[in-house]
PDB file of C-alpha atoms in Angstrom:
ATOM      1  CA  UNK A   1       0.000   0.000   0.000  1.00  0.00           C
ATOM      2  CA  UNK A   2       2.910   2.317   0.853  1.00  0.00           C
ATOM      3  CA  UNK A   3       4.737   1.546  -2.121  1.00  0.00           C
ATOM      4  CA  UNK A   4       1.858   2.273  -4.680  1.00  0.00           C
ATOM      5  CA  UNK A   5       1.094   5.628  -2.867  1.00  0.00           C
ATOM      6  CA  UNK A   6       4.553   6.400  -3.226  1.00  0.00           C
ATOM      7  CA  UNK A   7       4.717   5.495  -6.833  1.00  0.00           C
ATOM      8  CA  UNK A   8       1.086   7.411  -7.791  1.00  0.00           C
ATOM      9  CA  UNK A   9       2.412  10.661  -5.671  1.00  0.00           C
ATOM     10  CA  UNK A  10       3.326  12.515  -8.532  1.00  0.00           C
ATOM     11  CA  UNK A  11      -0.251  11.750 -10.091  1.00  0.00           C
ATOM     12  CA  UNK A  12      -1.950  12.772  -6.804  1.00  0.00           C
ATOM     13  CA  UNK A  13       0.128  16.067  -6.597  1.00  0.00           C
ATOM     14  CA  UNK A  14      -1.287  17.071 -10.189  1.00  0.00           C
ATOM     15  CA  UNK A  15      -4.920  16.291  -9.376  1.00  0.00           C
ATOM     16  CA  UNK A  16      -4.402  18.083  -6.272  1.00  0.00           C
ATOM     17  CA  UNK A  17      -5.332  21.799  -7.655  1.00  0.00           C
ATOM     18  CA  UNK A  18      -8.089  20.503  -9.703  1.00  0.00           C
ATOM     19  CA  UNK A  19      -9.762  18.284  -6.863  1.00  0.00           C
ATOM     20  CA  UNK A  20      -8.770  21.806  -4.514  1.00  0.00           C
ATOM     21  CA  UNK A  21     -11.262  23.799  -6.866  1.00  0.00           C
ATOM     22  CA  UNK A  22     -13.183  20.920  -7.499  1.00  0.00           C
ATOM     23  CA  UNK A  23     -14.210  20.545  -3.804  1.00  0.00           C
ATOM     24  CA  UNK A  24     -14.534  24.311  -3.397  1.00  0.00           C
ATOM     25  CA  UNK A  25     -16.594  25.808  -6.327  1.00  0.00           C
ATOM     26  CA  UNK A  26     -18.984  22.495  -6.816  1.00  0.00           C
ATOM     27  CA  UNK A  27     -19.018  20.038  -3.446  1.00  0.00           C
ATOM     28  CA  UNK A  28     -18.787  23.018  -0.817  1.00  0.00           C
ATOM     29  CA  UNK A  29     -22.203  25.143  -2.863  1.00  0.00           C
ATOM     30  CA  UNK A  30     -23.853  22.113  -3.108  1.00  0.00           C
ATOM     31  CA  UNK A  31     -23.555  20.991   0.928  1.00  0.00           C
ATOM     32  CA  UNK A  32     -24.122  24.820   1.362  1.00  0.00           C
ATOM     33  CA  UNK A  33     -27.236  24.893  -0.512  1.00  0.00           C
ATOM     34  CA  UNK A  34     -28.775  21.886   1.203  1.00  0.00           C
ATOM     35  CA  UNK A  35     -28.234  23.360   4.342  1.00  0.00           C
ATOM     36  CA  UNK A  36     -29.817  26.490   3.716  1.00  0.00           C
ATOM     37  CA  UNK A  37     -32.619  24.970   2.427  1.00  0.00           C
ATOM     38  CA  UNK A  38     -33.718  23.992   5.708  1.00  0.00           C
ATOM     39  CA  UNK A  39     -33.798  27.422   7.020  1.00  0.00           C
ATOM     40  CA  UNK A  40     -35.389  30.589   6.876  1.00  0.00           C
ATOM     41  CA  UNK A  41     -33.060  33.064   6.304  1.00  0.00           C
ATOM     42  CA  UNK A  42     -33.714  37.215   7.122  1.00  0.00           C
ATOM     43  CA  UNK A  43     -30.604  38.890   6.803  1.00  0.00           C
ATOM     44  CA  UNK A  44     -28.136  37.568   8.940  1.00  0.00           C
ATOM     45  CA  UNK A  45     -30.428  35.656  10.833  1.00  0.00           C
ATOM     46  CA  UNK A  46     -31.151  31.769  10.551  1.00  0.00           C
ATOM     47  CA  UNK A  47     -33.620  29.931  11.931  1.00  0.00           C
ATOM     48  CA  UNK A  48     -34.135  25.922  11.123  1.00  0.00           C
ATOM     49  CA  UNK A  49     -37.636  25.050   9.975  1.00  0.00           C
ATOM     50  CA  UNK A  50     -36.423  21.386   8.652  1.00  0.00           C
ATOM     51  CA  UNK A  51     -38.537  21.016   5.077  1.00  0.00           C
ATOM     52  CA  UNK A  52     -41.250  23.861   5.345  1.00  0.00           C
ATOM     53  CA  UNK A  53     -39.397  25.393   2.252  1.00  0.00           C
ATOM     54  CA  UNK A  54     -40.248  22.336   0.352  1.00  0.00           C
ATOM     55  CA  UNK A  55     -43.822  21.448   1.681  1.00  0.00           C
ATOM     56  CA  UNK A  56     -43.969  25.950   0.909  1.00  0.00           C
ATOM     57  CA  UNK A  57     -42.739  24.976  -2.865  1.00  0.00           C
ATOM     58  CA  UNK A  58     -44.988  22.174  -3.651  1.00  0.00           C
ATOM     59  CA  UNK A  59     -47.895  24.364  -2.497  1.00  0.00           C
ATOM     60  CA  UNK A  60     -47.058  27.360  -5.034  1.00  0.00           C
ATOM     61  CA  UNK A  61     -48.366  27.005  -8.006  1.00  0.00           C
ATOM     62  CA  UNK A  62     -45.878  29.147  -9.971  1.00  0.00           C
ATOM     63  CA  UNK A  63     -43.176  26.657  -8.346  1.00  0.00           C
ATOM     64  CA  UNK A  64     -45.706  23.786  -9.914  1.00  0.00           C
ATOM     65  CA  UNK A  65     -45.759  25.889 -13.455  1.00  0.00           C
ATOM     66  CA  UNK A  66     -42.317  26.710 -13.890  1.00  0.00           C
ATOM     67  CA  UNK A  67     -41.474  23.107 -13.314  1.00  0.00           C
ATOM     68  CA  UNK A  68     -43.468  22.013 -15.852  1.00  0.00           C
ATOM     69  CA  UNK A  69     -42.604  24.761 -18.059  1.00  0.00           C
ATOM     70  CA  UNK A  70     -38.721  23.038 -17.390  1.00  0.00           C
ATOM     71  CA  UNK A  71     -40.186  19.995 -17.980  1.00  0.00           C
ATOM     72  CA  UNK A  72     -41.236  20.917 -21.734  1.00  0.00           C
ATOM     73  CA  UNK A  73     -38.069  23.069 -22.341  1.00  0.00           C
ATOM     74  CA  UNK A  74     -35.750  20.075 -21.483  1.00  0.00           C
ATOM     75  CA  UNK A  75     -37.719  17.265 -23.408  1.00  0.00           C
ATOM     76  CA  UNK A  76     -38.264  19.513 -26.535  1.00  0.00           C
ATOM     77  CA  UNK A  77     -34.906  20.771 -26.719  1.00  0.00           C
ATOM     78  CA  UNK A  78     -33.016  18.031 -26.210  1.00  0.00           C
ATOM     79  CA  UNK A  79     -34.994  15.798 -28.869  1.00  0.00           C
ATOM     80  CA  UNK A  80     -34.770  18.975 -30.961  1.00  0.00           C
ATOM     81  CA  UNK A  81     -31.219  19.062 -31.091  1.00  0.00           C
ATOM     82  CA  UNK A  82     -30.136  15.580 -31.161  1.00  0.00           C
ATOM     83  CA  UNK A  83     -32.509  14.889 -34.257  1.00  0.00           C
ATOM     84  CA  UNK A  84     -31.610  18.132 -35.856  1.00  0.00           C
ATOM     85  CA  UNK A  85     -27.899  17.689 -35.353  1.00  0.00           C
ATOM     86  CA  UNK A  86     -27.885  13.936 -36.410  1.00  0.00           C
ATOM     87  CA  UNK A  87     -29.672  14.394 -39.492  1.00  0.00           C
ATOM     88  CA  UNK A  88     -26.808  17.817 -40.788  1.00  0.00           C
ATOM     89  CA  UNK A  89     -24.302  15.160 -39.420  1.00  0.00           C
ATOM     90  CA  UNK A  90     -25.270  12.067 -41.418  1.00  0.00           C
ATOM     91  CA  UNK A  91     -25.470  14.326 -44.619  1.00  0.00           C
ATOM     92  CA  UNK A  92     -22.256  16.087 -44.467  1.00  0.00           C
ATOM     93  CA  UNK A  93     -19.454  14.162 -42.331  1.00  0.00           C
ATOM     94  CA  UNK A  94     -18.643  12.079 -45.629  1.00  0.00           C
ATOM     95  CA  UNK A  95     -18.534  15.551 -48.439  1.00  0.00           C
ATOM     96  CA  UNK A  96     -15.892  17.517 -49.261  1.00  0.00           C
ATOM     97  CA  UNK A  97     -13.792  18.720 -46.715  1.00  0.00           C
ATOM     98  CA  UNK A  98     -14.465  22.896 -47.604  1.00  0.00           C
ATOM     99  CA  UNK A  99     -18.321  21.902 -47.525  1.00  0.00           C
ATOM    100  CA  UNK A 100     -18.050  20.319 -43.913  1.00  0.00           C
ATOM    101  CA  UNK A 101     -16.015  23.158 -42.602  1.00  0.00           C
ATOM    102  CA  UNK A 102     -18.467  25.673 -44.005  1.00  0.00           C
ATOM    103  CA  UNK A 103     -21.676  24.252 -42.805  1.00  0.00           C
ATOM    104  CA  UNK A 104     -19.862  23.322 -39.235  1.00  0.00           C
ATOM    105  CA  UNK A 105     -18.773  27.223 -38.991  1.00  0.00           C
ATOM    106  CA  UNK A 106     -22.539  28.658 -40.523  1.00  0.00           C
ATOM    107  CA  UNK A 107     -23.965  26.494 -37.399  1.00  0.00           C
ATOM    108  CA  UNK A 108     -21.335  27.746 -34.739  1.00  0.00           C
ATOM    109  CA  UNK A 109     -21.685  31.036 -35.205  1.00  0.00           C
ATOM    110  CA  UNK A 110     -24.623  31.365 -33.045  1.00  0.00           C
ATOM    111  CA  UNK A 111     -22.931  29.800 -30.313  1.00  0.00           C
ATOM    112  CA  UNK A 112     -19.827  32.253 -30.278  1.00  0.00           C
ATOM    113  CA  UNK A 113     -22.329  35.153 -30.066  1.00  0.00           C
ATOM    114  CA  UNK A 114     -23.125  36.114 -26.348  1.00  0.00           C
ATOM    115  CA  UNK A 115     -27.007  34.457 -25.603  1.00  0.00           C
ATOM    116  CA  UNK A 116     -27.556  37.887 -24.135  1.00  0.00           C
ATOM    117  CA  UNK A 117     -26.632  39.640 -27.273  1.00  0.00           C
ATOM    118  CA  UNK A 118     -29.156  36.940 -29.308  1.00  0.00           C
ATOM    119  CA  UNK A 119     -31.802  37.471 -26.801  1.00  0.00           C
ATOM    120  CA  UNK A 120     -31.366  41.335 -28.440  1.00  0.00           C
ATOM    121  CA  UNK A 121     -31.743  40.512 -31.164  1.00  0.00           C
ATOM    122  CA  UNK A 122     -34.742  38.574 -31.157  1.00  0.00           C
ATOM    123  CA  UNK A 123     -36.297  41.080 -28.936  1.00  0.00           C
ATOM    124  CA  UNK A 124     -35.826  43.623 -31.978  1.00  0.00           C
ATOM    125  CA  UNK A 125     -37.235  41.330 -34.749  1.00  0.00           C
ATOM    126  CA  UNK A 126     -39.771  39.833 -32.459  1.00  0.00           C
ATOM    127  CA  UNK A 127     -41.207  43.236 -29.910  1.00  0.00           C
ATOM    128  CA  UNK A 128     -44.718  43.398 -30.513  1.00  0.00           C
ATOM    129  CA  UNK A 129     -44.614  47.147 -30.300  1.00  0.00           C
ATOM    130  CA  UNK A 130     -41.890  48.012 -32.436  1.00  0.00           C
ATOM    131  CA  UNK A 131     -40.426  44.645 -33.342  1.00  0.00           C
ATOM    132  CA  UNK A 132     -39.279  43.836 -37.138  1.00  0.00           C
ATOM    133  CA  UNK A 133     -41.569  41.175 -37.466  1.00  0.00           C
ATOM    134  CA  UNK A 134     -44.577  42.956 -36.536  1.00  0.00           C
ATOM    135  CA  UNK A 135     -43.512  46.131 -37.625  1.00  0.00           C
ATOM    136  CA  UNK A 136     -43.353  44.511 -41.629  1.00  0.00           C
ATOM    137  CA  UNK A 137     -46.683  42.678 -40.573  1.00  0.00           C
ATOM    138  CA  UNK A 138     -48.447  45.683 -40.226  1.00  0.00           C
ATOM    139  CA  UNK A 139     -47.283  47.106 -43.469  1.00  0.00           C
ATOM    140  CA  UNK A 140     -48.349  44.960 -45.186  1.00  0.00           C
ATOM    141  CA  UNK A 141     -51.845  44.846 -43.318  1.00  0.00           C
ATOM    142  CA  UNK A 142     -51.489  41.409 -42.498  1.00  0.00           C
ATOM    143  CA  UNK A 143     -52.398  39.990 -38.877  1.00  0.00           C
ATOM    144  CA  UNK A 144     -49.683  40.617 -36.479  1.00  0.00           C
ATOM    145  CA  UNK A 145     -48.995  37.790 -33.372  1.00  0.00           C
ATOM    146  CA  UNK A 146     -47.457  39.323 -30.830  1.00  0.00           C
ATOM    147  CA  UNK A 147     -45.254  36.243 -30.167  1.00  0.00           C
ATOM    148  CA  UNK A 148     -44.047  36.882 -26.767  1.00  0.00           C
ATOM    149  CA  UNK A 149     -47.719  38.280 -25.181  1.00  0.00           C
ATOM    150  CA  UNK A 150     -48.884  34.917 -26.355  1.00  0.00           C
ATOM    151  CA  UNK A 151     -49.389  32.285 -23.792  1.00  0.00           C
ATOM    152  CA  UNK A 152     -49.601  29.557 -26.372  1.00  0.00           C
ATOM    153  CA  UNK A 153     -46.630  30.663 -28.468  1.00  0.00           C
ATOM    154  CA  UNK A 154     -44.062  32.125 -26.083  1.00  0.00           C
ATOM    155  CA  UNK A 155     -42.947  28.591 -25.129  1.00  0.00           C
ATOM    156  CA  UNK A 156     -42.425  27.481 -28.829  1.00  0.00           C
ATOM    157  CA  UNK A 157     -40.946  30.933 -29.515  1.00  0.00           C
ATOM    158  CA  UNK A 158     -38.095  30.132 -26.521  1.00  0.00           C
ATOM    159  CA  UNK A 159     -37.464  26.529 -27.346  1.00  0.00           C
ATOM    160  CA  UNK A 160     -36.991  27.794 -31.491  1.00  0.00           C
ATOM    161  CA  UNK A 161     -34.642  30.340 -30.240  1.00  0.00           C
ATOM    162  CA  UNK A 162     -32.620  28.615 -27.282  1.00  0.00           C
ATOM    163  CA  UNK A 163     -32.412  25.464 -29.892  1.00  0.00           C
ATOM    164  CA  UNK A 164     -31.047  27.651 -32.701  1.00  0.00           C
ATOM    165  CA  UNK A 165     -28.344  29.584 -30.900  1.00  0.00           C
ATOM    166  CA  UNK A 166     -26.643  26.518 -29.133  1.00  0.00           C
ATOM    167  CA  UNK A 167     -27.472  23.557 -32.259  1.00  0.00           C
ATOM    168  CA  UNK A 168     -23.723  24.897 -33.861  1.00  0.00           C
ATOM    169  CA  UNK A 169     -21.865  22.284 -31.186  1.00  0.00           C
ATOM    170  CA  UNK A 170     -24.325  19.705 -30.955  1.00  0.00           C
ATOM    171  CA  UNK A 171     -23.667  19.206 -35.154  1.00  0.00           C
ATOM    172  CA  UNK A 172     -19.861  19.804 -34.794  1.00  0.00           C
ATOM    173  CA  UNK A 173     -19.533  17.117 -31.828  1.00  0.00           C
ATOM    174  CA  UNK A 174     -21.590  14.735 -34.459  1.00  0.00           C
ATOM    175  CA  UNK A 175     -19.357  15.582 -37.424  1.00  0.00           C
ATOM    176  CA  UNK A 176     -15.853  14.954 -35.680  1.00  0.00           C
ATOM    177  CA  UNK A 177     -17.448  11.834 -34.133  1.00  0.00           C
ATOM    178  CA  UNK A 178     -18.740  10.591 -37.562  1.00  0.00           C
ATOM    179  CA  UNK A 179     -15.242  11.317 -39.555  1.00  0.00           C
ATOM    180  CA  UNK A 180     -13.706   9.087 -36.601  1.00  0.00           C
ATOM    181  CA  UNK A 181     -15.728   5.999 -37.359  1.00  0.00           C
ATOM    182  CA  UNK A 182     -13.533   4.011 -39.603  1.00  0.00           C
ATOM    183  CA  UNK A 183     -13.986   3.774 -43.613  1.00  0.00           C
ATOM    184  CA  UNK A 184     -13.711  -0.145 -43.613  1.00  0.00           C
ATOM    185  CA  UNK A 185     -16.976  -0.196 -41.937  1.00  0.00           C
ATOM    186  CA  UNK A 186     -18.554   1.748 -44.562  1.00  0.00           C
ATOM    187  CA  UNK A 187     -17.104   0.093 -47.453  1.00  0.00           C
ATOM    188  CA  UNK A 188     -17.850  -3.476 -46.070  1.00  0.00           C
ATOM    189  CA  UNK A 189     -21.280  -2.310 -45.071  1.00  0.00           C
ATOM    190  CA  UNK A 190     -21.972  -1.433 -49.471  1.00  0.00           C
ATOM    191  CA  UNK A 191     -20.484  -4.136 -50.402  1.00  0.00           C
ATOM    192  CA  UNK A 192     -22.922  -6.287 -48.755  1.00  0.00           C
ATOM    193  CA  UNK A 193     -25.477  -3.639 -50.316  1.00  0.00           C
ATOM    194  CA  UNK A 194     -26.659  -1.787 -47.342  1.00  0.00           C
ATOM    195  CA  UNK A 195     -27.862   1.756 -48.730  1.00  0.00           C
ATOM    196  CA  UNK A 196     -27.105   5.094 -47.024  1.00  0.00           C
ATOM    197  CA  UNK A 197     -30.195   4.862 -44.494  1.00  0.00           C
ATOM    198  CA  UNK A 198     -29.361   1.489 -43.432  1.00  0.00           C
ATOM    199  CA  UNK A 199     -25.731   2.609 -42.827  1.00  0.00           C
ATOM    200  CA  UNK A 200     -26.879   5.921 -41.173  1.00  0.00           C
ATOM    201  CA  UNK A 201     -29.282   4.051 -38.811  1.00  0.00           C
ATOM    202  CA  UNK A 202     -27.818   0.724 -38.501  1.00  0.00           C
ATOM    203  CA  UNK A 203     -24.157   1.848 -38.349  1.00  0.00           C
ATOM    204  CA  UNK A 204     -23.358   5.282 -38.171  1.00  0.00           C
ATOM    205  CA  UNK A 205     -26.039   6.170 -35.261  1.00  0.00           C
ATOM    206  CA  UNK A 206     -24.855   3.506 -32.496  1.00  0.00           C
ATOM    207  CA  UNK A 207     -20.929   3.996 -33.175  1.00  0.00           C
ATOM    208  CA  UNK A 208     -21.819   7.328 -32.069  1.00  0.00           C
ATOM    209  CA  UNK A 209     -24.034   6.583 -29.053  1.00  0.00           C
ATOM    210  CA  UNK A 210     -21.505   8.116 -26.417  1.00  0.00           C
ATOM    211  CA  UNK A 211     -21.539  11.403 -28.194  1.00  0.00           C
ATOM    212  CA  UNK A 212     -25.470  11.079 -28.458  1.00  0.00           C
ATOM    213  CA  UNK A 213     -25.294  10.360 -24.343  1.00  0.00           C
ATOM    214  CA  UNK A 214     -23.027  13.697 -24.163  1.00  0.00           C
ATOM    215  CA  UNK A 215     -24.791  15.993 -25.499  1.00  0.00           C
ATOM    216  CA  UNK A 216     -27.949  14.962 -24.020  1.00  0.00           C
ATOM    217  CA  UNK A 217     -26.656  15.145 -20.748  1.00  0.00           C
ATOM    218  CA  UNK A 218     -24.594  18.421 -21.402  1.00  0.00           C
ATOM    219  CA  UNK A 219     -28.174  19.860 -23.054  1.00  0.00           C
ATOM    220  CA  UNK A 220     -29.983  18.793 -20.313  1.00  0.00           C
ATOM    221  CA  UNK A 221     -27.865  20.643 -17.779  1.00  0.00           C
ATOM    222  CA  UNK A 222     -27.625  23.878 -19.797  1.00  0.00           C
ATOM    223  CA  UNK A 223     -31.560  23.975 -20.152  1.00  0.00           C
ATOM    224  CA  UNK A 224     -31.925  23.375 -16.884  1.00  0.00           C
ATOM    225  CA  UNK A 225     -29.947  26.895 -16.222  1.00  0.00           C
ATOM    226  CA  UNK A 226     -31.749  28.836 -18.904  1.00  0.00           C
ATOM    227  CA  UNK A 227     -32.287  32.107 -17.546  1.00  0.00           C
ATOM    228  CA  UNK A 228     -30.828  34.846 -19.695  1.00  0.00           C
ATOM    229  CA  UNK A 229     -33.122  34.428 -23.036  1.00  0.00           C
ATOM    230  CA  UNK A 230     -36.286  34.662 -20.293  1.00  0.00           C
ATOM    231  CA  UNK A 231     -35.403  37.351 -18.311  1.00  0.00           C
ATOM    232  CA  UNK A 232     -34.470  39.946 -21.478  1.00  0.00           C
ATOM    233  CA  UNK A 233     -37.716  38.403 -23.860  1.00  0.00           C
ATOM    234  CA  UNK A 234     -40.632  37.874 -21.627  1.00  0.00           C
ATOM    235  CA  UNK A 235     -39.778  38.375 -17.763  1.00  0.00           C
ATOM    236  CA  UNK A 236     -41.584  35.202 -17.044  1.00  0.00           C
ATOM    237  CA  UNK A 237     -44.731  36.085 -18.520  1.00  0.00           C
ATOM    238  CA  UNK A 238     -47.356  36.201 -19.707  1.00  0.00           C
ATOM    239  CA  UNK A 239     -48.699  35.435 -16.705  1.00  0.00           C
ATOM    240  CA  UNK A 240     -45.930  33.305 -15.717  1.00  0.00           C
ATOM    241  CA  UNK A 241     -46.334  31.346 -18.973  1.00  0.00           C
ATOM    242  CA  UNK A 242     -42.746  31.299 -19.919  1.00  0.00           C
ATOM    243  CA  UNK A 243     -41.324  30.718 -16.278  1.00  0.00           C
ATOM    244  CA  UNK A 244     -38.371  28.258 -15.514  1.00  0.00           C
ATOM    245  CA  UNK A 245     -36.751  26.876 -12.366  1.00  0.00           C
ATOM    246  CA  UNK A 246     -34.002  29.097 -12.817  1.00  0.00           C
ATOM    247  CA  UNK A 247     -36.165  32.176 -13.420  1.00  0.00           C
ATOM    248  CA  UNK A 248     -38.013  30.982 -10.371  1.00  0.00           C
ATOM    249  CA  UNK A 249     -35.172  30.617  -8.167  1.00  0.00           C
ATOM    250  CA  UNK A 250     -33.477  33.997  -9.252  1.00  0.00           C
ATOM    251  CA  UNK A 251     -37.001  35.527  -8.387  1.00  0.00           C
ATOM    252  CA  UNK A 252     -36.543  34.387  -4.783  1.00  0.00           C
ATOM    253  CA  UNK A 253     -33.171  34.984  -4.409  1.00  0.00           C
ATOM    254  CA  UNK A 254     -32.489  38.472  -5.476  1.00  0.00           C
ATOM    255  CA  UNK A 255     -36.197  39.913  -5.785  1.00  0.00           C
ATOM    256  CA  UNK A 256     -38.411  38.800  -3.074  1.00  0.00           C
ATOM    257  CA  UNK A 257     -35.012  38.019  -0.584  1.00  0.00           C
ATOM    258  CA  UNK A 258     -36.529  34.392   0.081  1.00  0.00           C
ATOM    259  CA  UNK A 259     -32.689  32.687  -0.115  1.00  0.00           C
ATOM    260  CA  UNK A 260     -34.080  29.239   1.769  1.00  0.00           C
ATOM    261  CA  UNK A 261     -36.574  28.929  -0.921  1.00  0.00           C
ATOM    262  CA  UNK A 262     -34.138  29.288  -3.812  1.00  0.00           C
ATOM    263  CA  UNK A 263     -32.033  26.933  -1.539  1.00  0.00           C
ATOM    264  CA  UNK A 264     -34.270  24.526  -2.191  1.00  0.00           C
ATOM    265  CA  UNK A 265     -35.360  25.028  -5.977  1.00  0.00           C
ATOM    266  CA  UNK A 266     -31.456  24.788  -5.988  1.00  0.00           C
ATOM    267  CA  UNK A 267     -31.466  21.405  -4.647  1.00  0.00           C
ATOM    268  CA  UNK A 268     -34.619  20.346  -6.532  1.00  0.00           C
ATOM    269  CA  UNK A 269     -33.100  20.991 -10.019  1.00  0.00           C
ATOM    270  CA  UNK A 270     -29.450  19.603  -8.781  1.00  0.00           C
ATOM    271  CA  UNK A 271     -31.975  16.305  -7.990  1.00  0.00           C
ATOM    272  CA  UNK A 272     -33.660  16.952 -11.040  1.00  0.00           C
ATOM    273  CA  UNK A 273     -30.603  16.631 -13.609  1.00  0.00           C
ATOM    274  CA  UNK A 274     -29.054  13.678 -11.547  1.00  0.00           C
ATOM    275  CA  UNK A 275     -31.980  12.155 -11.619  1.00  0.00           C
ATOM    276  CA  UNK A 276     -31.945  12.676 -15.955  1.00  0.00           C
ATOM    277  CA  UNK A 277     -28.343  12.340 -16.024  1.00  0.00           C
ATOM    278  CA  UNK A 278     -27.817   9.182 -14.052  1.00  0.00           C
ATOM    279  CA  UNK A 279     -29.450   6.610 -16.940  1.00  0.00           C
ATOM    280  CA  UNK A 280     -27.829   7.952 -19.655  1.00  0.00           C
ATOM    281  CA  UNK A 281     -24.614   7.514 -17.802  1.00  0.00           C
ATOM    282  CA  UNK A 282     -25.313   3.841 -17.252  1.00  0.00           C
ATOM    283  CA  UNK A 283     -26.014   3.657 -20.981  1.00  0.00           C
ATOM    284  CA  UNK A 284     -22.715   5.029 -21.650  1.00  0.00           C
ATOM    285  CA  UNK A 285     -20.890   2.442 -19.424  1.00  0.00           C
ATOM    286  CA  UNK A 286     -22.964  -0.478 -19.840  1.00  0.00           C
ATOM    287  CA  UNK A 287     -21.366  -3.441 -21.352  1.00  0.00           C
ATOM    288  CA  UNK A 288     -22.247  -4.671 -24.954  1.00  0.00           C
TER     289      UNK A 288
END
């Protein structure tokens, strides 16, 4: 035992800062934010109420909505992107080299540009009062939708716009993980007369299951923290229509001063994406 810890030291010393920051910035918030969700906290003042936030949460009905409205953001987003990005994958990763690269840069862009410098410029083209979009609507005296005053389209309007701005990795992840996958497997799979759907589905689409598991799980995680495209589009509304966990727990945070409550929409989403996150990692590791 002594001589293997004194032949791994040098490993150990040069995990040592990243386990340091590791245990800081992500294991000491989390313990920290369990903790205070069992309290109600005024100030500087702390008093221990055990799970009264919770039972407090599961009784508010804009803690009940913005979960579901979580709910549909993370299902519809994720499936949106994997699909999406499989499909621009499987038609390019084999063409010409200058045609890859341009299509894998015209996707990326989006996701170089600051989301809060999108979430401009979707307000501009999408404002009901002196948006693009409505403004040319009116012009040309046709029926103008005020997309985000809609309760029935401000969800669809979010998931379009969070889906387009971040699709540019999803596709590139695909593309490097598809030029990977050896050419003998292709050429043995024509020979035997498979045609380009049976080697896209057959083939192609479970040698790239672990990069199908990562960007679920990493899309998962980043929906679950969407917070920015909210707050500058709709503010939560209409009437709470386009509310999130996130939104939710910045509300009671920073607005109403309610930091045990966020507390515990903090550990109810941390639940939430472990709970998501745990059987696609089994997938991942599972044994053929």
């Amino acid at each position: 035992m002594k001589n293997s810890l004194k032949e791994n030291i040098t490993g150990y010393l040069f995990i040592a800062p990243q386990l340091l920051l590791f245990l800081v910035f992500i294991v000491y918030p989390i313990i920290e934010g369990v903790r205070l969700s069992l309290f109600r906290i005024n100030y500087q003042q702390e008093t221990f109420i055990g799970f009264e936030n919770y039972q407090r949460l599961f009784a508010d009905p804009v803690f009940m909505k913005s979960t579901l409205n979580t709910v549909i953001f993370v299902v519809c987003i994720v499936a949106l992107t994997v699909v999406f990005a499989l499909f621009v994958a499987s038609a390019v990763f084999d063409k010409n080299a200058k045609y890859v690269s341009f299509i894998r840069g015209s996707y990326y862009i989006p996701v170089m540009v600051s989301m809060v410098v999108m979430s401009m410029v979707w307000s501009f083209l999408l404002n009901p009062a002196n948006g693009l979009i409505p403004y040319a609507a009116r012009e040309l005296e046709m029926v103008s939708v005020n997309f985000l005053g809609d309760k029935s389209l401000v969800l669809p309007v979010i998931i379009f716009i969070t889906f387009a701005t971040n699709i540019g990795q999803a596709i590139i992840l695909y593309i490097a993980s598809m030029i990977g996958v050896p050419k003998d497997v292709f050429e043995a799979a024509e020979i035997d007369g498979a045609n380009r759907m049976t080697i896209i589905f057959k083939i192609l689409i479970p040698l790239v299951k672990p990069t199908t598991i990562y960007i679920i799980i990493m899309n998962i995680i980043a929906v679950l923290k969407i917070f920015v495209v909210i707050q500058l589009l709709t503010g939560g509304g209409p009437n709470n229509a386009s509310t999130t966990l996130m939104y939710y727990l910045y509300n009671n945070a920073f607005k109403y001063n309610q930091l045990g409550i966020a507390s515990a929409v903090g550990v109810i989403m941390f639940l939430i994406t472990l709970f998501l996150s745990i059987p696609q990692l089994r997938m991942m590791f599972k044994k053929e």
